[in-house]
Structure formats: C-alpha cells, structure tokens
Amino acid sequence: MIETIKTTPYTDQKMGTAGLRKKTKIAMQENYIENFLQSIFNTIPNLENKSFLVGGDGRFYNSVVIQKIIKIASANNVKKLLIAKDGLVSTPAGSHIILKNHLDGAFVLSASHNPGGIDGDFGIKYATSSGGQCQPDESKAIQEEALKIKEYKISNCQDIDLSKTRTTQCENTIIEIIDPYVDYIKLMESIFDFKKIKELLSSDFRFVFDAMNGVTGPYAKKMFEETLNAPKGTVINATPLEDFGGLHPDPNLIYAKHLVDLMYSESAPDFAAANDGDGDRNMILGKSFFVSPSDCLAILTDNYKLIPAYKNGIYGVAKSAATSMAVKKVADALNLGFYEVPTGWKYFINLMDSNRISFCGEESFGTGASHIREKDGIWATLFWLNIIAEKRQSIKDIALSHWKKYGRNYYLRNDFENIPQNVADKLMEDLENSLPSLINQNFSGYIVSDAYPFIYNDPVDKTSTKNGLVVHFTDGSRIVYRLSGTGTSGATLRTYIERYETNNLLEAPETMLEELSKVSRQISKVTELTGKAKPDIIT
Ligand code: G16
C-alpha cells in the first residue's frame, strides 16, 4: 500500500559542506525528513533502475530515519536498497560499497563530527554514483525541489529488522541487509602491508585507537584487534552510542582531550589515532606529540613508497585552500602534480576520477586517497602504522626529520562560533571589499603581498567555485578566512593562519603564530563586529 501525503515546504533544506545538517529537534519536525527525501528522489530519473546504500553512524534518530528511507524509496519504486546491518556504516566504507557494487548513491545518516542525541545534531550525507557527496549543482536542484514540494509518497510496509544479513522486500523494492565491514577490511588489506603491521602490533609497540563512541568502533575492533593482532582493549570508546556517550565526536585537541591527556602523560602509548562520528576524520598523536592534519598529508605523501599499493608511483596530490602549504613542498620535491580546491571533499572527486591525484587532505582532520571518494580515518591510521612498521621510528622523529628536510609550516585554525548569520555575512563582505587595499600594508612587520577571494576553476568540468578569502605576506605566511558549512547554530568564522619556518622547528604553534593571530583579527575586524576578543576554539 502506497500513500500520497500532502505536505508544505520547509525553507531551510539547504545542504552545507557535506549534506544536510540540522539540530535533531528540527529534523524531527513533522514531514521534515520525508520532504527532504522526496525532494532528492524527485531529482533522480528512472528510480526503478536505481540502487542505493542506506546506513549511518549510529546517532539518535538514525533508526527511525532508516525505516522512513525504506518506505519512501519503495513508494518511489526504487529498484534496490542495500541496508547496512544494524544500520551502521562509516562514510568511507559507504563510499567503497557504492563503488564496488556500482550503486547510484547512498544515504549516510550522520552529522559527522557534530554531537548527537535529541539535543544534538542530525544529518543526511547524500552521495551519488561517484562514491562521494553530491556536487553543488545537484544539491541546488534538491533544494529547489524542497522549496516547492507539495506531497510525498510512502509505503506502509512493516518496519524491517536490520539485525541480520538477509534479503527481503518492501513493495517492489529489494531490501538487502549487508555486512558493512568485510569488503572494507579487504580493501585495506589490498593497500597496506598487513603482515608488517601485524608484526608491529604483536610486538611491545603500544597503540590506542579512539572511536569516540562513533561508527568506527566495530570497524576498528575487527581491523586492529581481530585481524592485525592488536591486544584487546586497543580500541577505546568502541561502541557506537546514540549520543556518543556525551562525547563531541570530533577528533581534535579540544574534543578528544581525554586522548590528548593520555598521550602527554608518563604512561603514553607509542601511537594513538582517533576518528570522528562517521569515521572520515582522523587525528594522529605520538608520545607527547600531535601531528597537524596539514603535516599529516605532507608526511604520508613523502612516504608513499613504503606502502605496497603506492610503491610503484602515485598521481598528484591536492589540498583545500585553507590547508597549509606543507604538502606543496613535498609535491614539488617529488615532482607530483599539485592542486588546491575549495573546502569540501567533493571537490577532490573530479581530480581522482581523472587520475590527476592519488592523495588529498584537509586541515579539518581529513586525509584520504583515491581508493574511495571520501576521507578515510582508518586508512590514515593504517598508513601511519605501515610507516612505523617500516621505519621503526617514533611519530615525533618521523615528523622532525620531515621538517628538517622541508621546513615547517606552523599552522593554527581560530574559530569564532555562534556569530549571528547577518553579522558574519557582513564581516566577509566587508573583508572581501577591503582585500585590494590591504596589499603592501604592514601589519606589525607582516607585509601583505597579495589578497584575493579564492576561486577554483575545476580542470575537468570547468566549473568555478568561490570559497574563502586569502591574504599572503611577503615572508610566505598566509591567512585564509571562510565561514563554516557544517554548523547548525549561527555562523562560525574560521581563520586559518600559517607561517613557514626552516630553523625553529620544535616550538609551540601558539607561540609562533601569536602575532599573526592578532594580525588576522585586525584585518577581519572580528572583535569590533562580534565583540569577541579571542577565538572560541583554537585547533
Ligand atoms: C565536511 C566535509 C569536509 C570539509 C569539512 C569542512 O567534513 O566533508 O570535506 O573539510 O566539512 O567543514 P566546515 O565547512 O565546517 O569548515 P565532515 O567530516 O563534517 O563531513
């Protein structure tokens, strides 16, 4: 039985950097999710031939929305849905499932690194057959549908039990409950030297993986403890919880403080990695040592020959404009192609599909490669383990020898949160207008050499995207400003600050960037406009 239900549009169904992200209570409003799903299906022709993956990071409201997707997709005559067992799939594993099974897309229910629970956030990442997030023109078409929606279709078939792998049906739609782990583990085994990593993890090397009560817990247990011989207990916060056990599942120095404290204590293990709610972001730590995401991309690239899948050569590398220039130094030295894209993993997809790049990364704790079309937290962890298994050096020594070879790009991100949207928009508009007048100005010894809005011209489909404002200084330092596209309350101004050094390699970024941080506030006038004398978060 299929019903057609009358509805009225919500005006806020606009996707951000990666999917639709809202306060859970907003997503729980009557017909909110139904409208959004129907709007997506309205943009896809020939649904009777289309197959999608459905799953999520285990957060609150996922199990309800999975059943809604089954019923709405079936009412729209979708050919087949692959549903992850227990409704759990990580964003990277989801990308692999799309590509391996030639699916037409995926609904991964996650607000990523944002907190969960009824008072937290809910989200839908909508991926296409590319294996990655839908492109801006596709999200625009969906938003236009959402603004004019009048009705949606829904089947009243029974709720489907997701606890066992099997095949069933709702209307004409085939529903296959799949194991979300096995293919992903095989994929990782085809890239890395599992034998060497197993030897390392069977030795006295001590490793902690923090899944932050997100979806990577079961992946990491199967990967590290069951396949690679790491001792039981290596994976902590390993059970996906609807509210992440109260954690803010964002693997950075602030929200994974418990792990940082452990790694800076006397009893620190040799190596730690943390992943976010849906397993695409990662943080890497050594004993009393933090690897910034920008450095992570540069160091992995410099060591690609140690990895079986890459040892015969890689294509180029790419980073978002806001990410530090560290990887460019490596690309230049190794004669690899180098690309700079707007923030958002979707902008790497064309570069991967056209074999222009193999590796890419972002300052927002994302690193990955062309094995899939999303960033991949477990991949990054295995890459480090493989490097350590080969080099038998500490994380700090690996980073230090990298900086000795290439210099160090000291880097910090300052976030000013919860700014009223109109204030944030005005700040960015005024700042953009002031860019030409900044050139040649001297700010406490930092002289502006160039200042411009970042515009990306995609070499494949020729689309242009504007994202962020860039200020360069004569000594090679840079500041990038942009508004976050993943928040759910107010606007967040992100200020990315970078300074290149070849001598003082082991200083604290806060010290090295203190003056430039002040300059960044002076240029943006953030204090005058928001009353905030300091950033809310520094990472
Ligand atoms: C998402 C995108 C990333 C992007 C990040 C930026 O991450 O997938 O590619 O770097 O947003 O966030 P913001 O716009 O807030 O700076 P995730 O992990 O939330 O999916």
Coordinates of C-alpha atoms and ligand atoms in Angstrom, one line a residue:
M1 CA 0.0 0.0 0.0
I2 CA 1.4 3.3 -1.1
E3 CA 0.0 6.6 0.3
T4 CA 0.5 10.1 -1.1
I5 CA 0.7 12.6 1.8
K6 CA 0.1 16.3 1.3
T7 CA 2.9 18.5 2.8
T8 CA 4.2 22.0 2.8
P9 CA 7.9 23.1 2.2
Y10 CA 10.5 23.9 4.8
T11 CA 12.6 26.8 3.7
D12 CA 15.9 25.7 5.3
Q13 CA 16.7 22.4 3.5
K14 CA 19.9 23.6 2.0
M15 CA 22.9 21.3 2.1
G16 CA 26.2 22.6 3.6
T17 CA 29.7 21.4 3.1
A18 CA 28.7 17.8 3.3
G19 CA 24.9 17.1 3.3
L20 CA 22.0 18.4 5.3
R21 CA 22.9 19.1 8.9
K22 CA 20.4 20.3 11.5
K23 CA 19.6 20.3 15.2
T24 CA 17.9 16.9 15.8
K25 CA 14.7 18.6 17.0
I26 CA 14.5 20.5 13.7
A27 CA 14.9 17.2 11.8
M28 CA 12.2 15.6 13.9
Q29 CA 9.5 18.1 12.8
E30 CA 6.5 16.7 11.0
N31 CA 7.4 15.7 7.5
Y32 CA 10.8 17.3 7.6
I33 CA 12.8 14.2 6.6
E34 CA 10.0 13.0 4.3
N35 CA 10.1 16.3 2.4
F36 CA 13.9 16.2 2.0
L37 CA 13.9 12.5 0.9
Q38 CA 11.1 13.0 -1.6
S39 CA 12.9 16.1 -2.9
I40 CA 16.0 14.0 -3.6
F41 CA 14.0 11.3 -5.3
N42 CA 12.3 13.9 -7.4
T43 CA 15.7 14.9 -8.9
I44 CA 16.6 11.3 -9.9
P45 CA 15.2 9.8 -13.1
N46 CA 14.3 6.1 -13.7
L47 CA 14.2 5.2 -10.0
E48 CA 13.1 1.7 -11.0
N49 CA 16.6 1.0 -12.2
K50 CA 18.4 2.7 -9.2
S51 CA 20.1 1.1 -6.2
F52 CA 21.2 2.9 -3.0
L53 CA 23.1 2.2 0.2
V54 CA 21.5 3.2 3.5
G55 CA 23.2 3.4 6.9
G56 CA 24.6 5.8 9.4
D57 CA 26.9 6.5 12.3
G58 CA 24.5 5.2 14.9
R59 CA 23.4 8.5 16.3
F60 CA 19.9 9.2 17.7
Y61 CA 17.1 9.2 15.2
N62 CA 19.0 7.1 12.7
S63 CA 17.0 4.0 13.2
V64 CA 13.7 6.0 12.7
V65 CA 15.0 7.6 9.5
I66 CA 16.3 4.4 8.0
Q67 CA 12.8 3.0 8.2
K68 CA 11.5 6.2 6.6
I69 CA 14.0 5.9 3.8
I70 CA 13.0 2.3 3.1
K71 CA 9.3 3.2 2.9
I72 CA 9.7 6.4 0.9
A73 CA 12.2 4.8 -1.5
S74 CA 9.9 1.8 -2.0
A75 CA 6.9 4.1 -2.6
N76 CA 9.0 5.8 -5.3
N77 CA 9.7 2.5 -6.9
V78 CA 13.5 2.4 -6.2
K79 CA 14.9 -0.9 -7.5
K80 CA 17.1 -1.9 -4.6
L81 CA 18.3 -0.7 -1.2
L82 CA 21.4 -2.2 0.4
I83 CA 21.0 -1.5 4.2
A84 CA 24.0 -1.8 6.5
K85 CA 23.4 -4.4 9.2
D86 CA 22.3 -2.7 12.4
G87 CA 22.1 0.5 10.3
L88 CA 25.8 1.1 10.9
V89 CA 28.1 2.2 8.1
S90 CA 31.1 4.5 8.1
T91 CA 31.3 7.2 5.5
P92 CA 34.4 5.8 3.9
A93 CA 33.1 2.2 3.9
G94 CA 29.9 3.5 2.4
S95 CA 31.9 5.1 -0.4
H96 CA 33.6 1.8 -1.1
I97 CA 30.2 -0.1 -1.1
I98 CA 28.9 2.4 -3.7
L99 CA 31.9 2.0 -5.9
K100 CA 32.3 -1.8 -5.6
N101 CA 28.6 -2.5 -6.2
H102 CA 28.1 0.2 -8.8
L103 CA 25.3 1.8 -6.8
D104 CA 23.6 5.0 -7.7
G105 CA 24.3 6.6 -4.4
A106 CA 23.9 6.4 -0.6
F107 CA 22.2 8.0 2.3
V108 CA 24.6 8.0 5.2
L109 CA 22.8 9.3 8.3
S110 CA 25.4 11.4 10.1
A111 CA 26.1 14.9 11.2
S112 CA 29.7 13.7 11.1
H113 CA 31.8 15.2 14.0
N114 CA 28.8 17.2 15.5
P115 CA 27.4 15.9 18.8
G116 CA 24.4 13.6 18.7
G117 CA 21.3 12.9 20.8
I118 CA 17.9 14.7 20.9
D119 CA 19.6 17.9 21.9
G120 CA 22.5 17.4 19.4
D121 CA 22.6 17.3 15.7
F122 CA 21.3 15.1 13.0
G123 CA 22.3 14.9 9.3
I124 CA 22.0 13.2 6.0
K125 CA 25.0 12.9 3.8
Y126 CA 23.8 12.2 0.3
A127 CA 26.3 10.5 -2.0
T128 CA 26.0 9.8 -5.7
S129 CA 27.3 7.1 -8.0
S130 CA 30.7 8.9 -7.9
G131 CA 31.1 7.4 -4.4
G132 CA 31.2 10.9 -2.9
Q133 CA 29.0 13.8 -1.8
C134 CA 26.7 15.2 -4.4
Q135 CA 28.0 18.2 -6.3
P136 CA 26.8 21.7 -5.8
D137 CA 24.5 21.7 -8.8
E138 CA 22.8 18.5 -7.6
S139 CA 22.3 19.9 -4.1
K140 CA 20.9 23.1 -5.6
A141 CA 18.4 21.1 -7.6
I142 CA 17.3 19.2 -4.5
Q143 CA 16.9 22.5 -2.6
E144 CA 14.7 23.8 -5.4
E145 CA 12.5 20.7 -5.1
A146 CA 12.3 21.1 -1.4
L147 CA 11.1 24.7 -1.7
K148 CA 8.2 23.7 -3.9
I149 CA 7.3 20.2 -2.6
K150 CA 3.5 19.6 -2.1
E151 CA 3.4 15.9 -1.5
Y152 CA 5.5 12.8 -0.8
K153 CA 4.9 9.1 -1.3
I154 CA 5.3 6.5 1.4
S155 CA 4.7 2.8 1.7
N156 CA 3.1 1.3 4.8
C157 CA 5.1 -1.9 4.7
Q158 CA 6.3 -3.3 8.0
D159 CA 9.5 -2.0 9.7
I160 CA 12.4 -4.1 8.6
D161 CA 14.6 -5.9 11.1
L162 CA 18.2 -4.8 10.5
S163 CA 19.9 -7.2 12.9
K164 CA 20.7 -10.0 10.4
T165 CA 22.1 -10.1 6.9
R166 CA 19.3 -11.3 4.5
T167 CA 17.2 -10.2 1.5
T168 CA 13.6 -9.1 1.8
Q169 CA 11.2 -6.7 0.0
C170 CA 9.1 -3.6 0.6
E171 CA 6.7 -3.0 -2.3
N172 CA 8.7 -3.8 -5.4
T173 CA 12.0 -2.7 -3.8
I174 CA 14.5 -5.4 -3.0
I175 CA 15.9 -4.8 0.5
E176 CA 19.3 -6.4 1.2
I177 CA 20.8 -6.2 4.7
I178 CA 24.5 -6.3 4.2
D179 CA 27.7 -6.8 6.2
P180 CA 29.3 -3.3 6.1
Y181 CA 32.7 -4.4 7.3
V182 CA 34.1 -7.3 5.3
D183 CA 34.7 -5.5 2.0
Y184 CA 36.2 -2.5 3.6
I185 CA 38.7 -4.7 5.5
K186 CA 39.6 -6.5 2.3
L187 CA 40.2 -3.1 0.6
M188 CA 42.6 -2.0 3.3
E189 CA 44.4 -5.3 3.1
S190 CA 44.9 -4.7 -0.7
I191 CA 46.6 -1.4 0.1
F192 CA 48.8 -1.9 3.2
D193 CA 51.3 -4.4 4.3
F194 CA 49.2 -6.3 6.8
K195 CA 52.0 -8.8 7.6
K196 CA 54.3 -6.0 8.7
I197 CA 51.6 -4.1 10.6
K198 CA 50.7 -7.4 12.4
E199 CA 54.3 -7.9 13.4
L200 CA 54.4 -4.4 14.8
L201 CA 51.1 -4.8 16.7
S202 CA 52.3 -8.1 18.1
S203 CA 55.5 -6.6 19.5
D204 CA 55.7 -4.3 22.5
F205 CA 54.6 -1.3 20.5
R206 CA 51.6 0.3 22.2
F207 CA 48.8 1.7 20.2
V208 CA 45.4 3.2 21.1
F209 CA 42.5 3.8 18.7
D210 CA 39.7 6.0 20.0
A211 CA 36.5 5.6 18.1
M212 CA 34.8 8.3 20.2
N213 CA 31.7 6.1 20.5
G214 CA 31.1 6.6 16.8
V215 CA 30.7 4.1 14.0
T216 CA 34.4 3.2 13.6
G217 CA 34.3 1.2 16.9
P218 CA 33.3 -2.1 15.3
Y219 CA 35.4 -1.5 12.2
A220 CA 38.5 -0.8 14.3
K221 CA 37.9 -3.8 16.6
K222 CA 37.6 -6.1 13.6
M223 CA 40.6 -4.4 11.9
F224 CA 43.1 -3.9 14.6
E225 CA 42.2 -6.4 17.3
E226 CA 40.8 -9.3 15.3
T227 CA 42.8 -9.0 12.0
L228 CA 46.0 -7.3 13.0
N229 CA 46.7 -8.8 16.4
A230 CA 46.5 -5.7 18.5
P231 CA 45.7 -6.6 22.1
K232 CA 42.1 -6.5 23.3
G233 CA 41.3 -3.0 24.6
T234 CA 43.4 -1.3 21.9
V235 CA 40.2 0.3 20.6
I236 CA 38.6 2.5 23.2
N237 CA 35.1 4.2 23.1
A238 CA 34.4 1.3 20.7
T239 CA 30.6 1.0 21.0
P240 CA 28.5 3.3 18.7
L241 CA 26.2 5.2 21.0
E242 CA 23.2 7.4 20.1
D243 CA 24.7 10.4 21.9
F244 CA 28.3 9.3 21.6
G245 CA 28.3 8.8 25.3
G246 CA 28.2 12.6 25.7
L247 CA 31.4 13.0 23.7
H248 CA 31.6 15.6 20.9
P249 CA 32.9 13.1 18.3
D250 CA 35.4 15.5 16.7
P251 CA 38.9 14.1 16.8
N252 CA 40.9 17.2 17.7
L253 CA 42.9 18.6 20.6
I254 CA 39.8 20.1 22.3
Y255 CA 37.2 17.4 21.9
A256 CA 39.4 14.4 22.2
K257 CA 41.1 15.9 25.3
H258 CA 41.0 12.6 27.2
L259 CA 43.2 11.0 24.5
V260 CA 45.5 14.0 24.3
D261 CA 45.9 13.9 28.1
L262 CA 46.8 10.2 27.9
M263 CA 49.3 10.8 25.1
Y264 CA 51.0 13.6 27.0
S265 CA 51.2 11.6 30.3
E266 CA 54.0 9.4 31.6
S267 CA 52.2 6.2 30.6
A268 CA 51.6 7.4 27.0
P269 CA 51.5 4.6 24.4
D270 CA 53.7 5.0 21.3
F271 CA 50.9 5.9 18.9
A272 CA 47.2 7.0 19.0
A273 CA 44.6 7.7 16.5
A274 CA 41.0 9.0 16.9
N275 CA 38.2 9.0 14.4
D276 CA 35.0 11.1 14.3
G277 CA 31.4 10.0 14.5
D278 CA 31.2 8.7 10.9
G279 CA 34.8 7.6 10.5
D280 CA 36.1 10.0 7.9
R281 CA 38.1 12.4 10.1
N282 CA 41.2 11.4 12.0
M283 CA 43.7 12.7 14.5
I284 CA 47.2 11.3 14.8
L285 CA 49.2 11.6 18.1
G286 CA 52.6 10.2 19.2
K287 CA 54.1 10.3 22.7
S288 CA 53.7 14.0 23.7
F289 CA 53.3 14.8 20.1
F290 CA 50.4 16.0 17.8
V291 CA 50.6 15.7 14.0
S292 CA 48.6 18.6 12.5
P293 CA 46.3 17.4 9.6
S294 CA 48.2 19.5 7.1
D295 CA 51.5 17.9 8.2
C296 CA 49.9 14.5 8.1
L297 CA 49.1 14.9 4.4
A298 CA 52.6 16.1 3.7
I299 CA 54.3 13.3 5.7
L300 CA 52.1 10.5 4.2
T301 CA 52.8 11.8 0.7
D302 CA 56.6 11.9 1.3
N303 CA 56.4 8.3 2.4
Y304 CA 54.2 6.8 -0.3
K305 CA 56.9 4.4 -1.5
L306 CA 56.7 2.5 1.8
I307 CA 53.1 1.4 1.1
P308 CA 52.6 -1.7 -1.2
A309 CA 49.7 -0.2 -3.2
Y310 CA 51.6 3.1 -3.9
K311 CA 55.2 2.0 -4.2
N312 CA 55.2 2.0 -8.0
G313 CA 54.2 5.6 -8.1
I314 CA 51.3 7.9 -7.4
Y315 CA 49.5 10.6 -9.3
G316 CA 49.4 14.1 -7.8
V317 CA 48.2 15.5 -4.5
A318 CA 45.6 18.0 -3.6
K319 CA 44.6 20.0 -0.6
S320 CA 41.8 22.5 0.3
A321 CA 42.9 26.2 0.1
A322 CA 42.6 26.5 3.8
T323 CA 45.0 23.6 4.5
S324 CA 48.7 24.6 5.0
M325 CA 51.2 24.6 2.1
A326 CA 53.3 21.8 3.7
V327 CA 52.3 19.2 1.1
K328 CA 53.2 21.5 -1.8
K329 CA 56.8 21.4 -0.7
V330 CA 56.7 17.6 -1.0
A331 CA 54.8 17.6 -4.3
D332 CA 57.5 20.0 -5.7
A333 CA 60.3 17.9 -4.4
L334 CA 58.8 14.6 -5.7
N335 CA 57.7 16.2 -9.0
L336 CA 54.0 15.4 -8.3
G337 CA 51.0 17.3 -9.6
F338 CA 49.6 19.7 -7.0
Y339 CA 46.0 21.1 -6.8
E340 CA 44.2 23.4 -4.4
V341 CA 40.5 23.1 -4.2
P342 CA 37.7 24.8 -2.1
T343 CA 36.8 23.2 1.3
G344 CA 34.7 20.0 0.8
W345 CA 35.9 16.6 -0.1
K346 CA 33.5 16.6 -3.1
Y347 CA 36.0 18.9 -4.9
F348 CA 38.6 16.2 -5.0
I349 CA 36.4 13.7 -6.9
N350 CA 37.0 15.0 -10.4
L351 CA 40.7 15.1 -9.7
M352 CA 40.7 11.5 -8.6
D353 CA 38.4 10.3 -11.4
S354 CA 40.7 11.9 -14.0
N355 CA 43.8 10.3 -12.4
R356 CA 45.3 13.8 -11.6
I357 CA 45.7 12.9 -7.9
S358 CA 46.1 9.9 -5.6
F359 CA 46.2 11.6 -2.2
C360 CA 44.3 14.5 -0.8
G361 CA 43.7 16.2 2.6
E362 CA 42.2 19.0 4.5
E363 CA 43.0 20.9 7.7
S364 CA 39.8 19.7 9.2
F365 CA 41.3 16.4 10.2
G366 CA 40.8 14.7 6.8
T367 CA 43.2 12.6 4.8
G368 CA 42.5 10.1 2.1
A369 CA 43.2 8.7 -1.3
S370 CA 41.6 7.6 -4.5
H371 CA 40.7 4.1 -3.2
I372 CA 37.4 5.7 -2.4
R373 CA 35.8 9.2 -2.8
E374 CA 35.6 10.3 0.9
K375 CA 38.3 10.9 3.5
D376 CA 39.2 7.9 5.5
G377 CA 40.2 7.8 9.2
I378 CA 41.1 4.1 9.3
W379 CA 43.1 4.4 6.1
A380 CA 45.1 7.2 7.6
T381 CA 45.7 5.2 10.8
L382 CA 46.9 2.2 8.8
F383 CA 49.2 4.4 6.7
W384 CA 50.9 5.6 9.8
L385 CA 51.2 2.1 11.2
N386 CA 52.7 0.9 8.0
I387 CA 55.2 3.7 8.0
I388 CA 56.1 3.0 11.6
A389 CA 56.4 -0.8 10.9
E390 CA 58.9 0.1 8.1
K391 CA 60.9 2.8 9.9
R392 CA 60.6 1.8 13.5
Q393 CA 60.8 5.4 14.5
S394 CA 58.6 7.4 16.8
I395 CA 56.0 9.8 15.4
K396 CA 57.9 12.7 16.7
D397 CA 61.1 11.6 15.0
I398 CA 59.3 11.0 11.7
A399 CA 57.8 14.5 11.9
L400 CA 61.1 16.1 12.9
S401 CA 63.0 14.6 10.1
H402 CA 60.3 15.7 7.7
W403 CA 60.6 19.3 8.9
K404 CA 64.4 19.2 8.7
K405 CA 64.0 18.2 5.1
Y406 CA 61.2 20.5 4.1
G407 CA 60.8 23.2 6.8
R408 CA 57.8 23.5 9.0
N409 CA 54.5 25.3 8.2
Y410 CA 53.3 26.3 11.6
Y411 CA 49.6 26.3 11.4
L412 CA 46.5 27.1 13.6
R413 CA 42.8 27.5 13.0
N414 CA 40.9 30.0 15.0
D415 CA 37.1 29.6 15.2
F416 CA 34.7 32.3 16.2
E417 CA 31.5 30.5 16.8
N418 CA 27.8 31.3 17.1
I419 CA 28.0 34.7 15.3
P420 CA 24.6 35.9 14.0
Q421 CA 24.5 35.0 10.3
N422 CA 23.9 38.6 9.2
V423 CA 27.0 39.8 11.1
A424 CA 29.1 37.0 9.7
D425 CA 28.0 37.7 6.2
K426 CA 28.7 41.4 6.6
L427 CA 32.1 40.7 8.0
M428 CA 33.0 38.5 5.0
E429 CA 31.6 41.0 2.5
D430 CA 33.5 44.0 4.1
L431 CA 36.6 41.9 4.2
E432 CA 36.3 40.9 0.6
N433 CA 35.8 44.5 -0.4
S434 CA 38.9 45.6 1.6
L435 CA 41.3 43.0 0.1
P436 CA 42.8 45.2 -2.7
S437 CA 43.5 48.0 -0.2
L438 CA 45.5 45.5 2.0
I439 CA 48.2 45.0 -0.5
N440 CA 51.6 46.4 0.6
Q441 CA 50.2 47.3 4.1
N442 CA 52.4 46.5 7.0
F443 CA 50.8 44.7 10.0
S444 CA 53.3 44.5 12.9
G445 CA 56.0 43.6 10.4
Y446 CA 53.9 41.3 8.3
I447 CA 53.6 43.0 4.8
V448 CA 50.7 41.9 2.6
S449 CA 52.0 40.7 -0.8
D450 CA 48.6 39.6 -2.2
A451 CA 45.0 39.3 -1.1
Y452 CA 42.2 37.8 -3.1
P453 CA 39.0 35.7 -2.9
F454 CA 39.9 32.0 -3.6
I455 CA 38.3 30.9 -6.9
Y456 CA 38.7 27.4 -8.1
N457 CA 38.4 26.5 -11.7
D458 CA 37.8 22.8 -11.9
P459 CA 40.1 21.4 -14.7
V460 CA 37.6 18.7 -15.5
D461 CA 34.2 20.2 -15.8
K462 CA 35.4 23.8 -15.9
T463 CA 33.1 24.9 -13.0
S464 CA 34.3 27.8 -10.9
T465 CA 33.7 27.9 -7.2
K466 CA 34.4 30.7 -4.8
N467 CA 35.3 29.7 -1.2
G468 CA 37.2 31.8 1.3
L469 CA 39.4 34.9 1.2
V470 CA 43.2 34.6 1.1
V471 CA 45.8 37.0 2.4
H472 CA 49.5 36.4 1.6
F473 CA 52.5 38.0 3.3
T474 CA 56.0 38.7 1.9
D475 CA 57.6 36.2 4.3
G476 CA 55.4 33.3 2.9
S477 CA 52.9 33.5 5.8
R478 CA 49.2 33.2 4.9
I479 CA 45.8 33.8 6.4
V480 CA 42.6 32.3 5.0
Y481 CA 39.1 33.3 6.1
R482 CA 35.9 31.4 5.4
L483 CA 32.6 30.6 7.1
S484 CA 32.0 27.0 8.2
G485 CA 29.5 25.0 6.2
T486 CA 28.8 22.3 8.8
G487 CA 27.4 24.2 11.8
T488 CA 23.8 24.1 13.0
S489 CA 23.5 27.2 15.1
G490 CA 24.6 30.6 14.0
A491 CA 27.7 31.1 11.8
T492 CA 31.3 30.2 12.5
L493 CA 34.1 32.3 11.2
R494 CA 37.2 30.1 10.6
T495 CA 40.5 31.9 10.3
Y496 CA 43.4 29.7 9.1
I497 CA 46.9 31.0 10.0
E498 CA 50.2 29.7 8.7
R499 CA 53.9 30.7 8.9
Y500 CA 56.8 28.9 7.3
E501 CA 60.0 28.3 9.3
T502 CA 63.2 26.4 8.5
N503 CA 65.1 26.9 11.8
N504 CA 62.9 26.8 14.9
L505 CA 61.3 23.5 14.3
L506 CA 60.0 22.4 17.7
E507 CA 58.2 25.5 19.0
A508 CA 54.5 25.7 20.0
P509 CA 52.3 26.9 17.1
E510 CA 50.5 29.2 19.6
T511 CA 53.8 31.0 20.3
M512 CA 55.0 31.1 16.7
L513 CA 51.6 32.4 15.5
E514 CA 50.7 34.7 18.3
E515 CA 51.4 37.9 16.4
L516 CA 49.9 36.7 13.1
S517 CA 46.8 35.7 15.0
K518 CA 46.5 39.2 16.2
V519 CA 47.0 40.5 12.7
S520 CA 44.3 38.1 11.5
R521 CA 41.8 39.7 13.9
Q522 CA 42.9 43.2 13.0
I523 CA 42.3 42.5 9.3
S524 CA 38.9 40.9 9.7
K525 CA 37.8 43.3 12.4
V526 CA 36.1 40.3 14.1
T527 CA 36.4 41.9 17.5
E528 CA 34.7 45.1 16.6
L529 CA 32.0 43.3 14.7
T530 CA 31.3 40.4 17.1
G531 CA 32.6 41.6 20.5
K532 CA 34.8 38.5 20.6
A533 CA 38.3 39.4 21.7
K534 CA 39.6 35.9 21.2
P535 CA 38.6 32.8 19.2
D536 CA 36.2 30.3 20.9
I537 CA 38.2 27.3 19.6
I538 CA 41.8 27.1 18.5
T539 CA 42.9 23.9 16.8
Ligands
G16_1 C1 32.9 18.2 6.0 C2 33.5 17.9 4.6 C3 34.9 18.2 4.6 C4 35.2 19.6 5.0 C5 34.6 19.9 6.3 C6 34.7 21.4 6.5 O1 33.5 17.4 6.9 O2 33.2 16.5 4.3 O3 35.4 17.9 3.3 O4 36.6 19.9 5.1 O5 33.2 19.6 6.3 O6 33.8 21.8 7.5 P1 33.5 23.4 7.6 O7 32.7 23.8 6.4 O8 32.7 23.4 8.9 O9 34.8 24.1 7.7 P2 32.7 16.3 7.7 O10 33.7 15.5 8.4 O11 31.8 17.2 8.6 O12 31.9 15.6 6.7

